[in-house]
CSV table of C-alpha atoms in Angstrom, one decimal:
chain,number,residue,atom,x,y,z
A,162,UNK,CA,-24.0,33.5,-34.1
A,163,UNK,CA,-21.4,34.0,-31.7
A,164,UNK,CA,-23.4,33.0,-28.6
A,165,UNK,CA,-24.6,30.2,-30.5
A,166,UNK,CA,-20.9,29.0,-30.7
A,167,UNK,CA,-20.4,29.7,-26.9
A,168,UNK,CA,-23.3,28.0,-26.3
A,169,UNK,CA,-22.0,24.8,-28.1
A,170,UNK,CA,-18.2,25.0,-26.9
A,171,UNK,CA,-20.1,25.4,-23.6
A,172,UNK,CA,-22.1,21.8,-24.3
A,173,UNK,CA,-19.1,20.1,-25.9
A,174,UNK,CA,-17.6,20.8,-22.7
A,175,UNK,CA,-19.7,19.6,-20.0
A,176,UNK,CA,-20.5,16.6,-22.4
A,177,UNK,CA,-17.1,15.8,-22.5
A,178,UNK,CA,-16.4,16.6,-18.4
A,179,UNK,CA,-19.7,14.0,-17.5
A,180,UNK,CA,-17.6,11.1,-20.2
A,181,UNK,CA,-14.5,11.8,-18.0
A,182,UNK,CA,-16.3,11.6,-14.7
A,183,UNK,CA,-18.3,8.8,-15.4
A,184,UNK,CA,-15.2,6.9,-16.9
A,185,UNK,CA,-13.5,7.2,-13.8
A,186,UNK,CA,-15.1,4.5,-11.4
A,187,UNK,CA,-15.1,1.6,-11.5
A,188,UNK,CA,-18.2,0.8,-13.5
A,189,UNK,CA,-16.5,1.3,-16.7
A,190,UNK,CA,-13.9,-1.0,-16.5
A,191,UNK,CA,-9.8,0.4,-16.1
A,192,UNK,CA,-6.4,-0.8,-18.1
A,193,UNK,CA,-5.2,-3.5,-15.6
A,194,UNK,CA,-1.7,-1.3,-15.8
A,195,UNK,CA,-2.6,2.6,-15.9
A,196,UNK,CA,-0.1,5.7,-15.4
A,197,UNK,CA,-0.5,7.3,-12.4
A,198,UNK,CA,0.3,10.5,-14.0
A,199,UNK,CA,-2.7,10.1,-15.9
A,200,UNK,CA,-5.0,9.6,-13.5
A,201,UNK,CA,-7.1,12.4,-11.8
A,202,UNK,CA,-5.6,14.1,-9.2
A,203,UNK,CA,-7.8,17.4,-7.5
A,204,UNK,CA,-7.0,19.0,-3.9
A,205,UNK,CA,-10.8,18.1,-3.1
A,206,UNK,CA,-11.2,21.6,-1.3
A,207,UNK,CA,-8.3,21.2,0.5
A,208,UNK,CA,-5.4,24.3,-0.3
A,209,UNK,CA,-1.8,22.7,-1.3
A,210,UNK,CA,-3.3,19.0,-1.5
A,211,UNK,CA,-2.9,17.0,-4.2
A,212,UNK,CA,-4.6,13.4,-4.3
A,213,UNK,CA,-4.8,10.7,-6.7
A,214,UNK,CA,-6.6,7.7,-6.0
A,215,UNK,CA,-4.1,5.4,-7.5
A,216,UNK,CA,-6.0,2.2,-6.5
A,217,UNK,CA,-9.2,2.4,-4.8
A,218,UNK,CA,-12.6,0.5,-3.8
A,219,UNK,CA,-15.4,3.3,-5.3
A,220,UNK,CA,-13.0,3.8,-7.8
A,221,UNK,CA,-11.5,0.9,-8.9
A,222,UNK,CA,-13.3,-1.9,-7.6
A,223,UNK,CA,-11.2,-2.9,-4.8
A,224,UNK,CA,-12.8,-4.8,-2.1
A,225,UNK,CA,-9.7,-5.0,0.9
A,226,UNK,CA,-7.5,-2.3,0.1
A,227,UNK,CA,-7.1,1.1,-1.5
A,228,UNK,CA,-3.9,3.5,-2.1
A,229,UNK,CA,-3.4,7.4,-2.4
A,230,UNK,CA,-0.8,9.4,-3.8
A,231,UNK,CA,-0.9,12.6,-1.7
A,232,UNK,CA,1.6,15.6,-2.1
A,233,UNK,CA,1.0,18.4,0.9
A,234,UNK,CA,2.4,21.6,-0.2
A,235,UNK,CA,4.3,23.5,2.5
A,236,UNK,CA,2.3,24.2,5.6
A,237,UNK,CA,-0.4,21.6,3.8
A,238,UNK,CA,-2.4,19.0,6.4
A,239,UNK,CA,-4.9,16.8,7.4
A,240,UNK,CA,-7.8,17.3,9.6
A,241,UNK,CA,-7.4,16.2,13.1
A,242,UNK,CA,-9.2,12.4,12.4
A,243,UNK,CA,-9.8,8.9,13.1
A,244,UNK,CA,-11.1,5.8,11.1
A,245,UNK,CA,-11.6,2.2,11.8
A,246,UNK,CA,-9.2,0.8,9.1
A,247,UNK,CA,-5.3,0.2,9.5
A,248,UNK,CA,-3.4,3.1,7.1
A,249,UNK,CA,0.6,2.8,6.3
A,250,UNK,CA,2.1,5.4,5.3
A,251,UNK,CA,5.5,5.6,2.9
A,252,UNK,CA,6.9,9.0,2.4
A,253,UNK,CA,8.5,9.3,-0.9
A,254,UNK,CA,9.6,13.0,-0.7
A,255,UNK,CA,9.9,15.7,2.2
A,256,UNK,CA,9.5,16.0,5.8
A,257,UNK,CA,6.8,16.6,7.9
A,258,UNK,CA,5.3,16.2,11.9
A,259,UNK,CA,2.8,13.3,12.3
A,260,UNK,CA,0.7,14.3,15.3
A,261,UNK,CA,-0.7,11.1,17.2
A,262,UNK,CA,-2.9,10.9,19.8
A,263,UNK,CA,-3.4,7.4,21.3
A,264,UNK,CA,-6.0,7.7,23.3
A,265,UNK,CA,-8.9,6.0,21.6
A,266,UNK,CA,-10.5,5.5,25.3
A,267,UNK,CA,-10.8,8.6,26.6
A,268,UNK,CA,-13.8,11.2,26.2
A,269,UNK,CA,-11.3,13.4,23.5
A,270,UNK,CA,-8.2,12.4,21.6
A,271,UNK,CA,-5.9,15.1,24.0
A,272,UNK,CA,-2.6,16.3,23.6
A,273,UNK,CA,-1.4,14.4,20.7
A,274,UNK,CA,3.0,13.3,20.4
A,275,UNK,CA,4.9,14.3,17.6
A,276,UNK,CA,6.8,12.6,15.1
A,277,UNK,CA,8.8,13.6,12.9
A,278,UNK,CA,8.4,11.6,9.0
A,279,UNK,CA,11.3,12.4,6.7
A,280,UNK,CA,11.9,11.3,3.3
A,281,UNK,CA,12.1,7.2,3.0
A,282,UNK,CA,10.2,6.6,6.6
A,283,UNK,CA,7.4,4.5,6.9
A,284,UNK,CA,4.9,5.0,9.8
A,285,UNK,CA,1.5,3.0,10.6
A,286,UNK,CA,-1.7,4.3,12.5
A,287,UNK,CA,-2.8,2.2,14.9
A,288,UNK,CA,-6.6,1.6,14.2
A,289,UNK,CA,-8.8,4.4,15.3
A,290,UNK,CA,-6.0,7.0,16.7
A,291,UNK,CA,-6.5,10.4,16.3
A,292,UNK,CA,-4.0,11.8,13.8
A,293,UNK,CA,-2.9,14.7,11.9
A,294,UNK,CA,0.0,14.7,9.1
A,295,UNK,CA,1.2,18.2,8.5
A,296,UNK,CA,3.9,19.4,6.0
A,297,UNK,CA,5.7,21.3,8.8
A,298,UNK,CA,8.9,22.0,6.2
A,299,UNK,CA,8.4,25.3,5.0
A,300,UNK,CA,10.7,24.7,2.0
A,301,UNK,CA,9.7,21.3,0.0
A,302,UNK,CA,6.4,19.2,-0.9
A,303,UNK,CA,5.8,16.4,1.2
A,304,UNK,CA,5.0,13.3,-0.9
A,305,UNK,CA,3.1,10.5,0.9
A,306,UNK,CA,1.5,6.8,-0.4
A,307,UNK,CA,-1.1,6.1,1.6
A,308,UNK,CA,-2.3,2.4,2.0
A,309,UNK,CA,-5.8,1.7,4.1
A,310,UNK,CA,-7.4,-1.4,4.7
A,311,UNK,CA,-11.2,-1.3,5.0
A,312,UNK,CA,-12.1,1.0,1.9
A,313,UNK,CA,-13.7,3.2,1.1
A,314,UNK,CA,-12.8,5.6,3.8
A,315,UNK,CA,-15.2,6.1,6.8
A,316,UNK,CA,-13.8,9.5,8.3
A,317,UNK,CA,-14.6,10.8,11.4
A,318,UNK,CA,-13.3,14.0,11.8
A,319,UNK,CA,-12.7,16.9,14.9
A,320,UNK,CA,-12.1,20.4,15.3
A,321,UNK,CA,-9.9,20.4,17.7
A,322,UNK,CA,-8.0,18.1,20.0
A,323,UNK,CA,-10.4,18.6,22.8
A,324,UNK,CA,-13.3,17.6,20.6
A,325,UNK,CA,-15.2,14.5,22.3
A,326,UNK,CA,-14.7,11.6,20.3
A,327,UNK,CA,-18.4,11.3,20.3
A,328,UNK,CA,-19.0,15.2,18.6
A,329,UNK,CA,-16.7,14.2,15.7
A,330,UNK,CA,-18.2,14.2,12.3
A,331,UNK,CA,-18.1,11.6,9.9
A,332,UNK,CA,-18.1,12.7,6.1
A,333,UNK,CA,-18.7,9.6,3.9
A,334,UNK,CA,-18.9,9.0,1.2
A,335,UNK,CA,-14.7,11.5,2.0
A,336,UNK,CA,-14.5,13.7,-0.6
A,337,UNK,CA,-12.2,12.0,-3.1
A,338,UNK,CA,-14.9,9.2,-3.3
A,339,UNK,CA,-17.8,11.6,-3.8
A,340,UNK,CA,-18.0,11.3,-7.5
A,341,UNK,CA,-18.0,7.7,-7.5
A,342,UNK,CA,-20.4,6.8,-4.6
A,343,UNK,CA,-23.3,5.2,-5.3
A,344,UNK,CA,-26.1,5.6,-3.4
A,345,UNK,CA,-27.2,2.1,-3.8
A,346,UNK,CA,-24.1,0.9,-2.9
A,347,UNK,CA,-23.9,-2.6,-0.9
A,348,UNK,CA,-21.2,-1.3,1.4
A,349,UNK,CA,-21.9,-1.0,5.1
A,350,UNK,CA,-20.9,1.9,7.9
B,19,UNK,CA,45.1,-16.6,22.4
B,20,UNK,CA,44.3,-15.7,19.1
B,21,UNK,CA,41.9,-18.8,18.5
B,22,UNK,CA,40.2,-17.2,22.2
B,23,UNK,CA,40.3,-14.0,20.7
B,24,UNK,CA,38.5,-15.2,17.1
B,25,UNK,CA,36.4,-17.5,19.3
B,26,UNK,CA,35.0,-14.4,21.5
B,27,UNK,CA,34.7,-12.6,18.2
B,28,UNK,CA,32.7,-15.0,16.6
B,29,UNK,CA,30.5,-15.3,19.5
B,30,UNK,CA,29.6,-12.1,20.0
B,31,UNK,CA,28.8,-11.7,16.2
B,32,UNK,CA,26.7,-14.7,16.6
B,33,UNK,CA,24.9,-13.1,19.9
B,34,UNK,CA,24.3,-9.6,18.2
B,35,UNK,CA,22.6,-11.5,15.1
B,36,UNK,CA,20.5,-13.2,17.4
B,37,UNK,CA,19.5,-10.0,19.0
B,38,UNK,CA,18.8,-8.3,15.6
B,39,UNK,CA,17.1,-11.5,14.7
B,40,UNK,CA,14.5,-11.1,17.5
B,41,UNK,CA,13.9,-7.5,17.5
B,42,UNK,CA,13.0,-7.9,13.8
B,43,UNK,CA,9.8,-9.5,15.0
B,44,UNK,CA,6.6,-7.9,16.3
B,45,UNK,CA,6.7,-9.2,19.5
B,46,UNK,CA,9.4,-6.6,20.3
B,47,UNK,CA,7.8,-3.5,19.1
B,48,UNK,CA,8.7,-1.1,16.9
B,49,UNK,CA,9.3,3.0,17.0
B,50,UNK,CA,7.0,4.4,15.0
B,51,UNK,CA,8.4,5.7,12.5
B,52,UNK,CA,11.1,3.8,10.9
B,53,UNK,CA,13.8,4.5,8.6
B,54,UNK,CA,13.1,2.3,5.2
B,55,UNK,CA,16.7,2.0,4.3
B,56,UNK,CA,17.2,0.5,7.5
B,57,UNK,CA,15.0,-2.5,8.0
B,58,UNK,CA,16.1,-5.6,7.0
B,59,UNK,CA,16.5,-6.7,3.5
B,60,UNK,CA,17.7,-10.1,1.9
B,61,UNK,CA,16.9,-11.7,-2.0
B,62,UNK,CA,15.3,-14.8,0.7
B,63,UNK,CA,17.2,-17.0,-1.9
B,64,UNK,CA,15.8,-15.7,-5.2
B,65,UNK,CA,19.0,-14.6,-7.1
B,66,UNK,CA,18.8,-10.8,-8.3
B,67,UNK,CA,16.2,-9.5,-5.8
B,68,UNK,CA,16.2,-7.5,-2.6
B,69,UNK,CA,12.8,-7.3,-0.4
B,70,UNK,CA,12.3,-5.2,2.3
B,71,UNK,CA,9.1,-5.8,4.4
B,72,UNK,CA,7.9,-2.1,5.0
B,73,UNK,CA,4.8,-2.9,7.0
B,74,UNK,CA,4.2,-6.2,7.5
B,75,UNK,CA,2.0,-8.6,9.7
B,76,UNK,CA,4.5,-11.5,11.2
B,77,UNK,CA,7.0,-8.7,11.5
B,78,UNK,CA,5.4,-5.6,12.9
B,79,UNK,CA,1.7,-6.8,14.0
B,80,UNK,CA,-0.2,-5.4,10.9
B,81,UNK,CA,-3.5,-7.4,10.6
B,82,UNK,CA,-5.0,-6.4,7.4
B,83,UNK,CA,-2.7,-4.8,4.8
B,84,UNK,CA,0.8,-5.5,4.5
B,85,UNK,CA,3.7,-3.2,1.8
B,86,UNK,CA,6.7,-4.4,1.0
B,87,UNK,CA,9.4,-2.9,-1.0
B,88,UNK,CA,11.2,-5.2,-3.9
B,89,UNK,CA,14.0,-4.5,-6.3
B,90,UNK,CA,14.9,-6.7,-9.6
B,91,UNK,CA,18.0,-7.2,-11.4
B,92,UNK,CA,17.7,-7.2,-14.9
B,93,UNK,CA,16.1,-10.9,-15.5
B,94,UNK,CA,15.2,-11.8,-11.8
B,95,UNK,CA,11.6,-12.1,-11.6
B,96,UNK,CA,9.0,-14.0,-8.8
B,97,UNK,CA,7.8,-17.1,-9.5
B,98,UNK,CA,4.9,-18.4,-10.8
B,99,UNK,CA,2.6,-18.5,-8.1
B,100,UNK,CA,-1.3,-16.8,-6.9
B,101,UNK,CA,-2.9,-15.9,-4.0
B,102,UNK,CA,-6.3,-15.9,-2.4
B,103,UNK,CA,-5.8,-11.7,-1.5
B,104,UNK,CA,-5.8,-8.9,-3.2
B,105,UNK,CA,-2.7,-7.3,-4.6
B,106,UNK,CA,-1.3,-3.6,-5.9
B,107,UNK,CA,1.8,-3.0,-7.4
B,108,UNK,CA,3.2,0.8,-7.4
B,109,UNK,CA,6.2,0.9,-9.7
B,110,UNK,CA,8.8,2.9,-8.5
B,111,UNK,CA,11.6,2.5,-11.2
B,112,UNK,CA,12.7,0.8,-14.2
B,113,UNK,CA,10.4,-1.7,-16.6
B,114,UNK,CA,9.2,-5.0,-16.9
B,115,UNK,CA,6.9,-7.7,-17.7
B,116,UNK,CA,3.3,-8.7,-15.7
B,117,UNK,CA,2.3,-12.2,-17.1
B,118,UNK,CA,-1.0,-12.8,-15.7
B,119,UNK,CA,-3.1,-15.7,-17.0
B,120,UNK,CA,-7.1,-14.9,-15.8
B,121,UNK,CA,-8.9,-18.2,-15.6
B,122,UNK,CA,-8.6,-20.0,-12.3
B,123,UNK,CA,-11.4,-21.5,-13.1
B,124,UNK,CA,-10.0,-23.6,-15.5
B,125,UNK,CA,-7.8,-26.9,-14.8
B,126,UNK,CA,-4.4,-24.7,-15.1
B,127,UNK,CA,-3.1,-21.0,-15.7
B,128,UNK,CA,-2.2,-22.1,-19.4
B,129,UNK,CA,-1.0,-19.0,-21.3
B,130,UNK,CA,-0.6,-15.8,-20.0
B,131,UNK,CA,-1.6,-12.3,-21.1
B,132,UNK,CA,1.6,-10.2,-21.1
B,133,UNK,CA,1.7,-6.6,-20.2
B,134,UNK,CA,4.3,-3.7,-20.2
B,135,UNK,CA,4.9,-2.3,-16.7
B,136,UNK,CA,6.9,1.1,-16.5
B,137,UNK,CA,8.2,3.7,-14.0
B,138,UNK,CA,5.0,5.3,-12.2
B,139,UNK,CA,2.6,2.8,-13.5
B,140,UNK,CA,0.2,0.6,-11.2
B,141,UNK,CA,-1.4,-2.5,-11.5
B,142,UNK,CA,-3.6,-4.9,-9.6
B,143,UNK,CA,-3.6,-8.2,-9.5
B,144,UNK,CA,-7.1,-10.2,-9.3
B,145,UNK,CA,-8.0,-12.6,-6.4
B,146,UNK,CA,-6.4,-16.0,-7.4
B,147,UNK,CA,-5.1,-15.2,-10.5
B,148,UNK,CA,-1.9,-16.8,-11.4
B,149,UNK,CA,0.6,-14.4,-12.4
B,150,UNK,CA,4.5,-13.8,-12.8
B,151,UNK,CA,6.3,-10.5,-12.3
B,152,UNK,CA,9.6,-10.1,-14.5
B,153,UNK,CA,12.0,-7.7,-14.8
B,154,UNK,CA,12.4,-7.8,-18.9
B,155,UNK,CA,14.5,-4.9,-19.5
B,156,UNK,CA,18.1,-5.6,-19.0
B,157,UNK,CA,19.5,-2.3,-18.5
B,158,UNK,CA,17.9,-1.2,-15.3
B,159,UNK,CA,16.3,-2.7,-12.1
B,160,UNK,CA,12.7,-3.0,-11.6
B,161,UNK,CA,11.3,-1.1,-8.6
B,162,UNK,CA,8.0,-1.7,-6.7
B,163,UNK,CA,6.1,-1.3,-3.6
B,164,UNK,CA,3.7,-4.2,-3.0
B,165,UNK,CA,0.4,-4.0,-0.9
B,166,UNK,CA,-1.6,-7.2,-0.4
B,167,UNK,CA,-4.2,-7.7,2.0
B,168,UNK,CA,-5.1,-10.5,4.2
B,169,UNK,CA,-1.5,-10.9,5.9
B,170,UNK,CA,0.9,-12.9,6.2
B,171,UNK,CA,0.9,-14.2,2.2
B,172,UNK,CA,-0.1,-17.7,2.0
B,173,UNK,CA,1.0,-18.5,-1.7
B,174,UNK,CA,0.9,-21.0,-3.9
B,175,UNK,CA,3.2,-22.0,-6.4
B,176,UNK,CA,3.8,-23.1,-10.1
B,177,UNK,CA,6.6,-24.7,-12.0
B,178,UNK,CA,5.1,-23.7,-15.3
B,179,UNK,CA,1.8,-22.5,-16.4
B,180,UNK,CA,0.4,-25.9,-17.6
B,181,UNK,CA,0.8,-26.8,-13.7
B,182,UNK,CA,-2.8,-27.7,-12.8
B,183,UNK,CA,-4.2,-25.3,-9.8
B,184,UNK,CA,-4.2,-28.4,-7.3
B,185,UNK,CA,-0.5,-29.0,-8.3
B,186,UNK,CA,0.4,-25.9,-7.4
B,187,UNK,CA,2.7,-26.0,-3.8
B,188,UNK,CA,1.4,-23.6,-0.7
B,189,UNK,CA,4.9,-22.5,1.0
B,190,UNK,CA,3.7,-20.8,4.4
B,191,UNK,CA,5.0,-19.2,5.4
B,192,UNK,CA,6.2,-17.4,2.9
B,193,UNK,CA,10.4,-16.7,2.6
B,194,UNK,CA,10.5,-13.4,4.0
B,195,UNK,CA,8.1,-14.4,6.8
B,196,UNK,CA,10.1,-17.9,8.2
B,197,UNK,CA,12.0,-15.6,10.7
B,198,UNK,CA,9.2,-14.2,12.1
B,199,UNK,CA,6.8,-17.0,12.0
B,200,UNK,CA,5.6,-18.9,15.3
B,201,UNK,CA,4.0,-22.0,15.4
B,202,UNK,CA,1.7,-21.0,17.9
B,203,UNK,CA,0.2,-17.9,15.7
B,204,UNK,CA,-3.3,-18.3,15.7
B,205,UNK,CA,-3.4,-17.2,11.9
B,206,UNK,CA,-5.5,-19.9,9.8
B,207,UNK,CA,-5.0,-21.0,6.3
């Protein structure tokens, strides 16, 4: 009898996990004004990342633009990447090192300049620049809002900074979209 | 001597406006990452608010997404008005009102739905919708980051809600983009 009620607190469970998944793209119709505390947040895989899709394409329905809410706990980053959208970037809390390398022509993104993003910058990618954002501050959370254009995300991403540009990898549908890609979706590498 | 003295004065406050003036444009480029609280911020002639382009096209060469960063006084509010791009608010701080009437397919906005709009709420606005952004609580400002798409903002604008859609007056550019604006841009309405 006891197994029996695992068993069905087990099924309630995953029931009620597949509702919540299913409810959260954009399908199912959304409150035109929604908390953001409310809405999902994960780290995707990634240690000390949080990230909330707080408008997006898969998710929302958004055709031209889509936002994140990312907090990088210290020592928290990126992959070294690139993508063919433009991404702002609006730092709400902390400090960090944006590493940029502006080389889109040559055979590997290279040495990349440092920047350092502090709390009430704003800095902008320029379209398919190799970047990393790191939480270099060993004492506070970094707190970004992310804005790309282009969504959902195409990522192409390296190992390192020698990488080739051709050898990079490109993970679509990016892991916060996962859940909400569609394999017959319209949308177009 | 004094009137030299005031004249030279007043001419080299006039020069240095000029110079910020023309640096605040993208011709001039821009460091990378830049220091929100000091850009440029004006209420553009709309008593009670302060805008702050964070990332914008006419002023720093953006092409597909553009952020800025407005603040109402208790009352001030935008005007009636839609565009034909999509739209995200982020709010920041305080509370308010979104009056968005849905039907631009009919002769007018006519009545609008209301909605509540709080601190860490977000909301989109729907291609071509006609809406109004107030802030209703008169304790506290209203705090939000903007992000539309399809740069520089070409809106139009109502003096009421009965105004029929082809009454409704295009001002482009847009207040916060006059400065920047040159009438050999190649941007199409």
């Amino acid at each position: 009898m006891a197994e029996l009620t695992v068993i069905l607190y087990m099924l309630t469970i995953s029931l009620f996990t597949a509702t919540v998944s299913a409810s959260q793209c954009s399908t199912n119709g959304f409150p035109l004004v929604r908390n953001i505390n409310e809405l999902p947040q994960d780290n995707y895989g990634r240690p000390g990342l949080s990230h909330i899709t707080v408008a997006g394409s898969l998710m929302h329905g958004l055709k031209e633009v889509e936002i994140w809410l990312q907090t990088f706990a210290p020592g928290a980053r990126t992959p070294i990447h690139r993508h063919s959208c433009e991404e702002v970037f609006v730092v709400l809390k902390g400090s960090g090192t944006l590493y940029l390398a502006s080389n889109s022509h040559s055979k590997s993104p290279g040495k990349p300049q440092e920047f350092s993003v502090f709390s009430n910058s704003t800095f902008y990618i320029p379209v398919n620049d190799a970047h990393q954002l790191w939480n270099t501050n060993d004492k506070e959370d970094l707190q970004v809002l992310v804005v790309i254009s282009r969504p959902p995300a195409k990522i192409f991403m390296y190992d390192d900074w020698l990488m080739p540009h051709t050898a990079a990898r490109l993970k679509f549908p990016y892991f916060w979209d996962e859940q909400c890609y569609q394999k017959n979706s319209k949308d177009e590498l």
